[in-house]
Amino acid sequence: MLHSTSPSPPQPAAIIGAGIAGIATAVRLAVQGHRVTVFEAQESFGGKMHQLELPGGYRFDGGPSLFTLPHLVDELFRLAGRNPQDYFRYQRLDPITQYFFADGTRLTAWADEERFAREVEEKLQVPAAEVLRFLRRSGRAYEATAGTFLQKSLHKARTYLSPEVLKALAALPQLGLTSTMHQRHAAAFQDPRLVQLFDRFATYNGSDPYQAPATLSLIPHLEHGLGAYYPEGGIYAIARSLVRLAQELGVQFRYQEPVLEILTAGGRVAGVRTARGEHPAAVVVSNMDVVPTYRRLLPRQPAPERTLRQPRSSSALIFYWGIARRFPELGVHNIFFSQDYRREFEAIFRDKTIADDPTVYVNITSGHTPTDAPPGHENWFVMVNVPHNQGQNWPELVQRTRTAVLRRVSQALGTDVAGVIRAEQVWDPPGIEARTSSFGGALYGSSSNNPLAAFLRHPNFSDQVPGLYFCGGSVHPGGGIPLCLLSARIVSDLIKN
């Protein structure tokens, strides 16, 4: 007798959290044939990648503001057989960033590496050849290591049998595992302003350049070698377009339905429980910070205490300001550097406070998306790097830092910025923690302030509970839009294989 065969029914998958990594994982699992449900505690998607509007017609991207490696977004649409441009468009930024140093020097980071090097030579008297040499070394380090350290699980033996590992091992002597980012930059450049400029890239994963390994000096390549981009409609358009794709693929989003427990049965994952009942699932992916995932959702499972105790990354204090004039000297990304950078990081990571003179980042999207502010106005996303929440007196710190920010920016621009603020909202570490479940409001989970930090991050899977996986900024490979998207790729590959 002949027996007909039919494909096995799609396995149900539950994703906890509709942050960018959770959304990307939902798309990938739906493409693989899973029936995917995303459970989100907030009223909408995005996690840190949300948007907000203030009275007077000002719109802001709430969290991430820098967009690199856009092909990682395009890849999701192509996996689903879609044309990315039907959903999502972006343009390469040129210039990338406007820098304002404490001594009054201004410098433009152009997209073209050679033009940027000439700008540095003109403004800082550092030979262009030295700048290009550093940038190309950064690029070689990235190309040698990204395939291993960013795109694969570091916690699976088969990773170390791949050809990419040989490239990474060959590059190890040049990666600077025994020195810090600051030492690498100080050895490359004599001008302290240029050292400060490259040191700031440690903040891209919430770390301290005076402690983080020189390996992270490859980060500038993301901007200066591969480019920084602006999505049409702002950063929130990334999440919005991917949610649209996910819904077309059959993914269900259940908002204002936080997961209360990850269920297990027979030693493996069995689903999730919310206030509305139990939801069976053969696969569960947590896009929640790994610390509250264990503490709240897996109370009966042994927690990886060494991993959960790793030092936290920095957080952010953000002022959203509606500004009643335009500043043509400002671009999308603007940095107003402090006088004493070392003191700034000592305050964050040693003293758990905010320096009296912090570096200020200002993101303005209304120049590219005019509807983000009324005519003749601008929307300023103003951010300072700060420690994660450990019970500090945040109302006092917010007020003191607001005064310092206005002093620094007003001095650089020769204008009383406080006098043109027409709308304001503040997001501090306790608020970040409350909205996103990021432990302590730390933006990137653990910091990268030691050479082994990449290996000490939580893996993308549970070795105790088969069927349980992890994505997002608190696990491998780290925080930020590109790494969160890569975590989704790693998780989907683990599930598929």
Short mmCIF file of C-alpha atoms in Angstrom, two decimals:
data_model
loop_
_atom_site.label_atom_id
_atom_site.label_comp_id
_atom_site.label_asym_id
_atom_site.label_seq_id
_atom_site.Cartn_x
_atom_site.Cartn_y
_atom_site.Cartn_z
CA MET A 1 0.00 0.00 0.00
CA LEU A 2 1.27 3.45 -0.87
CA HIS A 3 1.16 6.05 1.86
CA SER A 4 0.82 9.68 0.88
CA THR A 5 3.01 12.16 2.71
CA SER A 6 2.33 15.77 3.50
CA PRO A 7 4.53 18.45 4.98
CA SER A 8 4.41 18.70 8.76
CA PRO A 9 2.27 21.55 10.05
CA PRO A 10 4.07 24.80 10.91
CA GLN A 11 5.35 24.91 14.47
CA PRO A 12 3.95 27.70 16.66
CA ALA A 13 6.56 30.24 17.79
CA ALA A 14 6.12 32.90 20.47
CA ILE A 15 8.29 36.01 20.56
CA ILE A 16 8.46 38.12 23.71
CA GLY A 17 8.83 41.78 22.80
CA ALA A 18 8.30 43.74 19.60
CA GLY A 19 11.66 45.50 19.58
CA ILE A 20 13.56 45.59 16.31
CA ALA A 21 15.22 42.21 17.00
CA GLY A 22 11.90 40.63 17.90
CA ILE A 23 10.26 41.96 14.74
CA ALA A 24 13.14 40.78 12.55
CA THR A 25 13.07 37.34 14.19
CA ALA A 26 9.31 37.14 13.57
CA VAL A 27 9.87 37.84 9.86
CA ARG A 28 12.58 35.22 9.59
CA LEU A 29 10.60 32.53 11.41
CA ALA A 30 7.49 33.27 9.36
CA VAL A 31 9.56 32.81 6.19
CA GLN A 32 10.70 29.45 7.58
CA GLY A 33 7.05 28.43 7.95
CA HIS A 34 6.41 28.97 11.65
CA ARG A 35 3.13 30.35 12.97
CA VAL A 36 4.46 33.37 14.84
CA THR A 37 2.84 35.42 17.59
CA VAL A 38 4.59 38.44 19.10
CA PHE A 39 3.61 39.48 22.63
CA GLU A 40 4.34 43.11 23.47
CA ALA A 41 3.75 44.83 26.82
CA GLN A 42 3.46 48.31 25.31
CA GLU A 43 0.66 49.70 23.18
CA SER A 44 2.70 49.44 19.97
CA PHE A 45 5.84 48.01 18.39
CA GLY A 46 9.41 49.25 18.28
CA GLY A 47 10.73 48.97 21.83
CA LYS A 48 13.42 51.63 22.07
CA MET A 49 12.74 52.32 18.38
CA HIS A 50 9.51 54.17 19.04
CA GLN A 51 8.36 57.66 18.10
CA LEU A 52 6.70 60.50 19.97
CA GLU A 53 5.03 63.79 19.18
CA LEU A 54 5.05 66.98 21.22
CA PRO A 55 2.57 69.86 21.12
CA GLY A 56 3.24 72.32 18.33
CA GLY A 57 3.88 69.75 15.61
CA TYR A 58 7.21 68.20 16.62
CA ARG A 59 7.87 64.51 15.90
CA PHE A 60 10.85 62.58 17.24
CA ASP A 61 12.41 59.16 16.90
CA GLY A 62 12.37 58.12 20.53
CA GLY A 63 15.50 55.98 20.74
CA PRO A 64 18.10 54.91 18.14
CA SER A 65 19.13 57.66 15.75
CA LEU A 66 22.06 56.25 13.76
CA PHE A 67 21.47 53.84 10.87
CA THR A 68 24.29 51.77 9.39
CA LEU A 69 24.45 48.48 7.44
CA PRO A 70 21.05 49.03 5.75
CA HIS A 71 21.47 45.82 3.76
CA LEU A 72 20.51 43.96 6.94
CA VAL A 73 17.03 45.47 6.65
CA ASP A 74 16.84 44.95 2.89
CA GLU A 75 17.77 41.30 3.45
CA LEU A 76 14.56 40.67 5.39
CA PHE A 77 12.36 41.83 2.53
CA ARG A 78 14.32 39.79 -0.01
CA LEU A 79 14.00 36.68 2.18
CA ALA A 80 10.24 37.11 1.90
CA GLY A 81 10.42 37.59 -1.86
CA ARG A 82 9.64 41.31 -1.67
CA ASN A 83 11.27 44.36 -3.19
CA PRO A 84 12.70 46.36 -0.26
CA GLN A 85 12.03 49.68 -1.98
CA ASP A 86 8.30 48.94 -2.00
CA TYR A 87 8.43 49.17 1.80
CA PHE A 88 11.46 51.13 2.89
CA ARG A 89 13.84 53.69 1.40
CA TYR A 90 16.92 55.46 2.67
CA GLN A 91 19.72 57.73 1.55
CA ARG A 92 23.41 57.90 2.42
CA LEU A 93 24.27 60.85 4.62
CA ASP A 94 26.90 63.34 3.51
CA PRO A 95 28.14 64.83 5.72
CA ILE A 96 27.76 62.27 8.48
CA THR A 97 28.41 64.34 11.61
CA GLN A 98 29.21 67.90 12.64
CA TYR A 99 31.75 68.03 15.48
CA PHE A 100 32.09 70.95 17.89
CA PHE A 101 35.13 70.78 20.17
CA ALA A 102 35.41 72.53 23.52
CA ASP A 103 38.14 74.86 22.21
CA GLY A 104 35.83 76.21 19.50
CA THR A 105 37.14 74.05 16.64
CA ARG A 106 34.50 72.76 14.24
CA LEU A 107 35.00 69.76 12.00
CA THR A 108 32.80 68.06 9.42
CA ALA A 109 32.90 64.29 9.01
CA TRP A 110 32.31 63.84 5.30
CA ALA A 111 31.11 60.52 3.91
CA ASP A 112 34.09 60.25 1.56
CA GLU A 113 37.10 59.05 3.55
CA GLU A 114 39.63 61.11 1.60
CA ARG A 115 37.58 64.28 1.93
CA PHE A 116 37.21 63.63 5.66
CA ALA A 117 40.96 63.10 5.95
CA ARG A 118 41.61 66.44 4.19
CA GLU A 119 39.13 68.12 6.55
CA VAL A 120 41.02 66.73 9.55
CA GLU A 121 44.33 67.91 8.07
CA GLU A 122 42.93 71.40 7.51
CA LYS A 123 41.18 71.81 10.87
CA LEU A 124 43.40 69.78 13.22
CA GLN A 125 46.72 69.77 11.33
CA VAL A 126 46.86 65.96 11.41
CA PRO A 127 48.26 64.62 8.11
CA ALA A 128 45.53 63.16 5.92
CA ALA A 129 47.69 60.11 5.28
CA GLU A 130 47.61 59.24 9.01
CA VAL A 131 43.81 59.47 9.07
CA LEU A 132 43.45 57.27 6.00
CA ARG A 133 45.91 54.75 7.41
CA PHE A 134 43.86 54.47 10.59
CA LEU A 135 40.52 54.17 8.75
CA ARG A 136 41.84 51.47 6.44
CA ARG A 137 43.24 49.54 9.38
CA SER A 138 39.80 49.78 11.00
CA GLY A 139 38.26 48.42 7.81
CA ARG A 140 40.65 45.47 7.63
CA ALA A 141 39.89 44.57 11.25
CA TYR A 142 36.16 44.67 10.54
CA GLU A 143 36.41 42.55 7.42
CA ALA A 144 38.57 39.98 9.19
CA THR A 145 36.38 39.56 12.26
CA ALA A 146 32.75 40.44 11.49
CA GLY A 147 32.01 37.05 9.91
CA THR A 148 32.93 35.29 13.15
CA PHE A 149 32.29 37.65 16.02
CA LEU A 150 29.15 39.37 14.78
CA GLN A 151 27.38 37.02 12.41
CA LYS A 152 27.63 33.65 14.16
CA SER A 153 27.01 32.26 17.62
CA LEU A 154 30.18 32.33 19.69
CA HIS A 155 28.72 29.56 21.84
CA LYS A 156 28.49 26.77 19.23
CA ALA A 157 31.46 24.55 18.40
CA ARG A 158 30.71 24.55 14.68
CA THR A 159 31.38 28.29 14.54
CA TYR A 160 35.05 27.60 15.19
CA LEU A 161 35.25 25.17 12.30
CA SER A 162 34.28 27.77 9.69
CA PRO A 163 36.74 29.43 7.26
CA GLU A 164 35.96 32.87 8.71
CA VAL A 165 37.58 31.86 11.98
CA LEU A 166 40.94 31.43 10.25
CA LYS A 167 40.70 35.02 9.03
CA ALA A 168 39.81 36.21 12.50
CA LEU A 169 42.67 34.29 14.14
CA ALA A 170 45.14 35.68 11.63
CA ALA A 171 43.98 39.19 12.52
CA LEU A 172 44.25 38.74 16.29
CA PRO A 173 47.74 40.25 16.65
CA GLN A 174 46.52 43.45 15.03
CA LEU A 175 43.24 43.66 16.99
CA GLY A 176 44.78 44.99 20.18
CA LEU A 177 43.24 42.65 22.74
CA THR A 178 45.72 43.79 25.41
CA SER A 179 45.32 47.54 24.94
CA THR A 180 42.38 49.92 25.16
CA MET A 181 40.63 51.93 22.48
CA HIS A 182 42.06 55.12 23.94
CA GLN A 183 45.60 53.72 23.91
CA ARG A 184 45.16 52.66 20.28
CA HIS A 185 43.90 56.10 19.27
CA ALA A 186 46.49 58.01 21.32
CA ALA A 187 49.23 55.97 19.63
CA ALA A 188 47.80 56.74 16.19
CA PHE A 189 47.25 60.48 16.66
CA GLN A 190 48.98 63.21 18.63
CA ASP A 191 46.09 65.66 18.48
CA PRO A 192 43.84 65.04 21.53
CA ARG A 193 40.78 66.27 19.64
CA LEU A 194 41.08 63.54 17.02
CA VAL A 195 41.72 60.98 19.76
CA GLN A 196 38.51 62.17 21.43
CA LEU A 197 36.61 61.89 18.15
CA PHE A 198 37.55 58.23 17.69
CA ASP A 199 37.22 57.44 21.39
CA ARG A 200 33.54 58.35 21.21
CA PHE A 201 32.82 55.24 19.15
CA ALA A 202 33.01 53.25 22.39
CA THR A 203 29.64 54.76 23.26
CA TYR A 204 28.10 52.91 20.30
CA ASN A 205 27.87 49.88 22.56
CA GLY A 206 27.66 51.72 25.86
CA SER A 207 31.30 51.30 26.85
CA ASP A 208 34.27 53.31 28.12
CA PRO A 209 37.14 53.93 25.65
CA TYR A 210 39.59 54.01 28.57
CA GLN A 211 38.63 50.42 29.47
CA ALA A 212 37.17 48.88 26.28
CA PRO A 213 39.64 46.82 24.21
CA ALA A 214 41.28 48.30 21.14
CA THR A 215 39.39 45.67 19.14
CA LEU A 216 36.46 48.09 19.12
CA SER A 217 38.50 50.54 17.05
CA LEU A 218 36.92 48.75 14.10
CA ILE A 219 33.60 50.52 14.86
CA PRO A 220 34.48 53.73 12.92
CA HIS A 221 34.53 51.61 9.77
CA LEU A 222 30.75 51.23 10.02
CA GLU A 223 30.34 54.96 9.38
CA HIS A 224 33.44 56.04 7.52
CA GLY A 225 33.93 52.92 5.43
CA LEU A 226 30.43 51.53 4.94
CA GLY A 227 28.41 54.71 5.40
CA ALA A 228 25.73 56.21 7.62
CA TYR A 229 22.19 56.44 6.26
CA TYR A 230 18.93 58.24 6.86
CA PRO A 231 15.65 56.33 6.37
CA GLU A 232 12.82 58.22 4.71
CA GLY A 233 10.43 59.07 7.54
CA GLY A 234 13.07 58.59 10.23
CA ILE A 235 14.37 55.60 12.17
CA TYR A 236 10.86 54.60 13.21
CA ALA A 237 10.19 53.78 9.54
CA ILE A 238 12.45 50.73 9.93
CA ALA A 239 10.20 49.18 12.56
CA ARG A 240 7.01 50.26 10.81
CA SER A 241 8.03 48.74 7.46
CA LEU A 242 9.13 45.46 9.04
CA VAL A 243 5.91 45.13 11.02
CA ARG A 244 3.98 45.60 7.81
CA LEU A 245 6.04 42.83 6.20
CA ALA A 246 5.58 40.55 9.21
CA GLN A 247 1.81 41.00 9.16
CA GLU A 248 1.71 40.19 5.46
CA LEU A 249 3.53 36.95 6.33
CA GLY A 250 0.85 36.07 8.88
CA VAL A 251 2.62 37.18 12.08
CA GLN A 252 0.19 38.19 14.84
CA PHE A 253 1.07 41.05 17.16
CA ARG A 254 -0.63 41.12 20.56
CA TYR A 255 -0.07 44.50 22.17
CA GLN A 256 -0.52 45.39 25.83
CA GLU A 257 -0.18 41.71 26.64
CA PRO A 258 3.04 41.22 28.59
CA VAL A 259 4.32 37.70 29.05
CA LEU A 260 4.23 36.66 32.70
CA GLU A 261 6.03 33.32 32.43
CA ILE A 262 7.86 31.13 29.95
CA LEU A 263 6.31 27.68 30.24
CA THR A 264 8.26 24.44 30.20
CA ALA A 265 7.22 20.78 30.08
CA GLY A 266 9.30 17.64 29.90
CA GLY A 267 12.49 19.64 30.17
CA ARG A 268 11.86 21.86 27.13
CA VAL A 269 9.99 25.02 26.31
CA ALA A 270 6.20 24.68 26.03
CA GLY A 271 4.92 28.22 25.44
CA VAL A 272 4.17 31.39 27.36
CA ARG A 273 1.60 32.58 29.85
CA THR A 274 0.00 36.02 29.82
CA ALA A 275 -2.88 37.47 31.83
CA ARG A 276 -5.17 36.20 29.06
CA GLY A 277 -4.09 32.57 29.33
CA GLU A 278 -1.49 30.07 28.22
CA HIS A 279 -0.20 30.01 24.65
CA PRO A 280 1.52 26.77 23.55
CA ALA A 281 4.63 27.16 21.41
CA ALA A 282 7.39 24.83 20.27
CA VAL A 283 9.78 27.78 20.03
CA VAL A 284 10.01 30.79 22.35
CA VAL A 285 12.30 33.73 21.60
CA SER A 286 12.84 36.40 24.23
CA ASN A 287 13.55 39.87 22.91
CA MET A 288 13.33 41.11 26.51
CA ASP A 289 16.54 42.02 28.32
CA VAL A 290 18.12 38.77 29.49
CA VAL A 291 18.15 39.80 33.18
CA PRO A 292 14.37 40.28 33.60
CA THR A 293 13.81 37.30 31.30
CA TYR A 294 15.38 35.06 33.93
CA ARG A 295 14.27 36.96 37.04
CA ARG A 296 10.61 37.40 36.03
CA LEU A 297 9.77 34.85 33.37
CA LEU A 298 11.92 31.86 34.40
CA PRO A 299 11.81 31.99 38.21
CA ARG A 300 12.11 28.21 38.56
CA GLN A 301 15.03 27.83 36.14
CA PRO A 302 18.66 28.19 37.28
CA ALA A 303 19.96 31.54 36.08
CA PRO A 304 23.45 32.06 34.58
CA GLU A 305 24.50 34.31 37.45
CA ARG A 306 27.98 35.08 36.14
CA THR A 307 26.48 36.36 32.90
CA LEU A 308 23.72 38.32 34.59
CA ARG A 309 26.24 40.00 36.90
CA GLN A 310 28.37 41.39 34.08
CA PRO A 311 28.83 45.19 34.40
CA ARG A 312 26.03 47.08 32.70
CA SER A 313 26.48 49.38 29.75
CA SER A 314 25.76 53.07 29.95
CA SER A 315 22.26 54.45 29.61
CA ALA A 316 21.03 57.75 28.20
CA LEU A 317 19.40 60.95 29.33
CA ILE A 318 17.40 62.37 26.43
CA PHE A 319 15.78 65.79 26.08
CA TYR A 320 13.29 66.14 23.24
CA TRP A 321 13.14 69.83 22.37
CA GLY A 322 10.97 71.65 19.87
CA ILE A 323 13.20 74.53 18.72
CA ALA A 324 11.66 77.74 17.35
CA ARG A 325 14.35 78.54 14.81
CA ARG A 326 16.70 76.84 12.40
CA PHE A 327 20.43 76.31 12.75
CA PRO A 328 21.91 75.84 9.27
CA GLU A 329 25.32 74.89 10.72
CA LEU A 330 23.80 71.71 12.19
CA GLY A 331 23.15 68.44 10.38
CA VAL A 332 21.37 65.20 11.23
CA HIS A 333 24.12 64.18 13.68
CA ASN A 334 25.96 66.72 15.83
CA ILE A 335 28.46 66.23 18.66
CA PHE A 336 29.40 68.92 21.20
CA PHE A 337 32.44 67.52 23.00
CA SER A 338 33.26 68.03 26.67
CA GLN A 339 36.57 69.49 27.82
CA ASP A 340 37.61 66.48 29.90
CA TYR A 341 36.57 63.21 28.25
CA ARG A 342 38.30 60.95 30.77
CA ARG A 343 36.43 62.59 33.64
CA GLU A 344 33.17 62.05 31.78
CA PHE A 345 33.65 58.28 31.62
CA GLU A 346 34.96 58.08 35.18
CA ALA A 347 31.72 59.74 36.27
CA ILE A 348 29.60 57.21 34.37
CA PHE A 349 31.38 53.94 35.12
CA ARG A 350 33.19 54.62 38.40
CA ASP A 351 31.09 57.20 40.21
CA LYS A 352 27.71 56.21 38.71
CA THR A 353 26.80 59.82 38.05
CA ILE A 354 26.94 62.45 35.28
CA ALA A 355 29.94 64.73 34.80
CA ASP A 356 29.44 68.46 35.24
CA ASP A 357 30.51 69.01 31.61
CA PRO A 358 29.13 66.12 29.52
CA THR A 359 29.47 65.57 25.79
CA VAL A 360 26.17 66.36 24.05
CA TYR A 361 24.73 64.62 21.00
CA VAL A 362 22.02 66.42 19.01
CA ASN A 363 20.02 64.58 16.34
CA ILE A 364 17.83 66.69 14.02
CA THR A 365 15.63 64.98 11.44
CA SER A 366 13.45 67.90 10.35
CA GLY A 367 16.03 68.90 7.74
CA HIS A 368 15.36 65.61 5.91
CA THR A 369 11.73 65.10 6.99
CA PRO A 370 10.21 68.61 7.03
CA THR A 371 6.98 67.40 8.65
CA ASP A 372 8.95 66.57 11.83
CA ALA A 373 8.77 70.26 12.83
CA PRO A 374 6.76 73.37 11.89
CA PRO A 375 8.20 75.60 9.14
CA GLY A 376 11.26 77.45 10.40
CA HIS A 377 11.57 75.16 13.45
CA GLU A 378 13.63 72.07 14.28
CA ASN A 379 13.15 68.92 16.34
CA TRP A 380 16.14 68.36 18.61
CA PHE A 381 16.80 64.94 20.11
CA VAL A 382 19.44 65.85 22.71
CA MET A 383 21.28 62.96 24.40
CA VAL A 384 23.92 62.60 27.08
CA ASN A 385 25.58 59.28 28.00
CA VAL A 386 24.83 58.47 31.65
CA PRO A 387 25.10 55.51 34.04
CA HIS A 388 22.37 52.91 34.23
CA ASN A 389 19.81 53.32 36.98
CA GLN A 390 20.98 52.26 40.43
CA GLY A 391 18.70 54.47 42.48
CA GLN A 392 20.44 57.78 41.81
CA ASN A 393 18.61 61.06 42.44
CA TRP A 394 17.48 61.39 38.85
CA PRO A 395 15.32 64.53 39.20
CA GLU A 396 18.36 66.39 40.56
CA LEU A 397 20.70 64.90 37.93
CA VAL A 398 18.27 65.72 35.12
CA GLN A 399 17.99 69.37 36.15
CA ARG A 400 21.74 69.79 36.66
CA THR A 401 22.53 68.12 33.34
CA ARG A 402 19.94 70.18 31.49
CA THR A 403 21.73 73.32 32.65
CA ALA A 404 25.11 71.91 31.57
CA VAL A 405 23.77 70.87 28.16
CA LEU A 406 22.30 74.28 27.48
CA ARG A 407 25.56 75.92 28.52
CA ARG A 408 27.68 73.72 26.25
CA VAL A 409 25.43 73.97 23.17
CA SER A 410 24.66 77.69 23.57
CA GLN A 411 28.35 78.49 23.87
CA ALA A 412 29.19 76.50 20.73
CA LEU A 413 26.37 78.05 18.68
CA GLY A 414 26.59 81.57 20.08
CA THR A 415 22.86 81.52 20.84
CA ASP A 416 20.74 81.21 23.98
CA VAL A 417 19.19 77.85 23.10
CA ALA A 418 16.96 77.89 26.18
CA GLY A 419 15.17 80.93 24.77
CA VAL A 420 14.01 79.07 21.65
CA ILE A 421 12.71 75.86 23.28
CA ARG A 422 8.95 75.65 22.66
CA ALA A 423 8.24 72.04 23.67
CA GLU A 424 10.06 69.56 25.89
CA GLN A 425 9.96 66.00 27.13
CA VAL A 426 12.58 64.02 29.06
CA TRP A 427 13.46 60.30 29.02
CA ASP A 428 15.80 59.17 31.80
CA PRO A 429 17.19 55.72 32.75
CA PRO A 430 14.29 54.84 35.10
CA GLY A 431 11.89 55.73 32.28
CA ILE A 432 13.86 53.66 29.79
CA GLU A 433 13.82 50.74 32.21
CA ALA A 434 10.07 51.05 32.79
CA ARG A 435 9.14 51.25 29.10
CA THR A 436 11.57 48.73 27.62
CA SER A 437 12.37 46.33 30.51
CA SER A 438 16.07 47.06 29.96
CA PHE A 439 17.71 46.18 33.28
CA GLY A 440 18.62 49.47 34.95
CA GLY A 441 17.84 51.25 31.70
CA ALA A 442 21.19 50.02 30.30
CA LEU A 443 20.89 50.48 26.55
CA TYR A 444 23.18 47.64 25.47
CA GLY A 445 22.88 45.05 28.23
CA SER A 446 26.41 44.49 29.50
CA SER A 447 29.29 46.81 28.67
CA SER A 448 32.32 45.85 26.56
CA ASN A 449 34.86 47.10 29.07
CA ASN A 450 37.05 44.01 29.02
CA PRO A 451 38.67 41.93 26.25
CA LEU A 452 36.43 38.90 26.85
CA ALA A 453 33.14 40.82 26.94
CA ALA A 454 31.95 39.36 23.64
CA PHE A 455 32.32 35.83 24.99
CA LEU A 456 30.65 36.71 28.31
CA ARG A 457 27.45 37.94 26.69
CA HIS A 458 24.52 35.58 26.98
CA PRO A 459 24.26 33.22 24.00
CA ASN A 460 21.31 33.32 21.61
CA PHE A 461 19.97 30.04 22.96
CA SER A 462 19.38 28.32 26.29
CA ASP A 463 21.51 25.29 27.04
CA GLN A 464 19.11 24.38 29.85
CA VAL A 465 15.75 24.70 28.10
CA PRO A 466 15.64 23.37 24.52
CA GLY A 467 13.45 25.52 22.30
CA LEU A 468 14.23 28.76 24.16
CA TYR A 469 16.18 31.47 22.32
CA PHE A 470 17.28 35.06 22.90
CA CYS A 471 17.65 38.06 20.61
CA GLY A 472 18.19 41.78 21.08
CA GLY A 473 20.76 44.14 22.50
CA SER A 474 21.39 42.36 25.81
CA VAL A 475 22.67 39.14 24.18
CA HIS A 476 25.19 38.24 21.48
CA PRO A 477 26.34 40.06 19.38
CA GLY A 478 25.23 43.26 21.20
CA GLY A 479 23.16 46.43 21.00
CA GLY A 480 22.39 48.88 18.23
CA ILE A 481 20.26 48.36 15.13
CA PRO A 482 22.74 46.29 13.06
CA LEU A 483 23.70 43.94 15.89
CA CYS A 484 20.08 43.43 16.92
CA LEU A 485 19.26 42.49 13.33
CA LEU A 486 22.21 40.09 13.31
CA SER A 487 20.97 38.53 16.55
CA ALA A 488 17.70 37.78 14.75
CA ARG A 489 19.62 36.12 11.92
CA ILE A 490 21.65 34.02 14.36
CA VAL A 491 18.50 32.90 16.21
CA SER A 492 16.66 31.94 13.05
CA ASP A 493 19.69 29.96 11.81
CA LEU A 494 19.91 28.13 15.15
CA ILE A 495 16.23 27.23 14.98
CA LYS A 496 16.43 26.15 11.36
CA ASN A 497 19.49 23.96 11.95
#
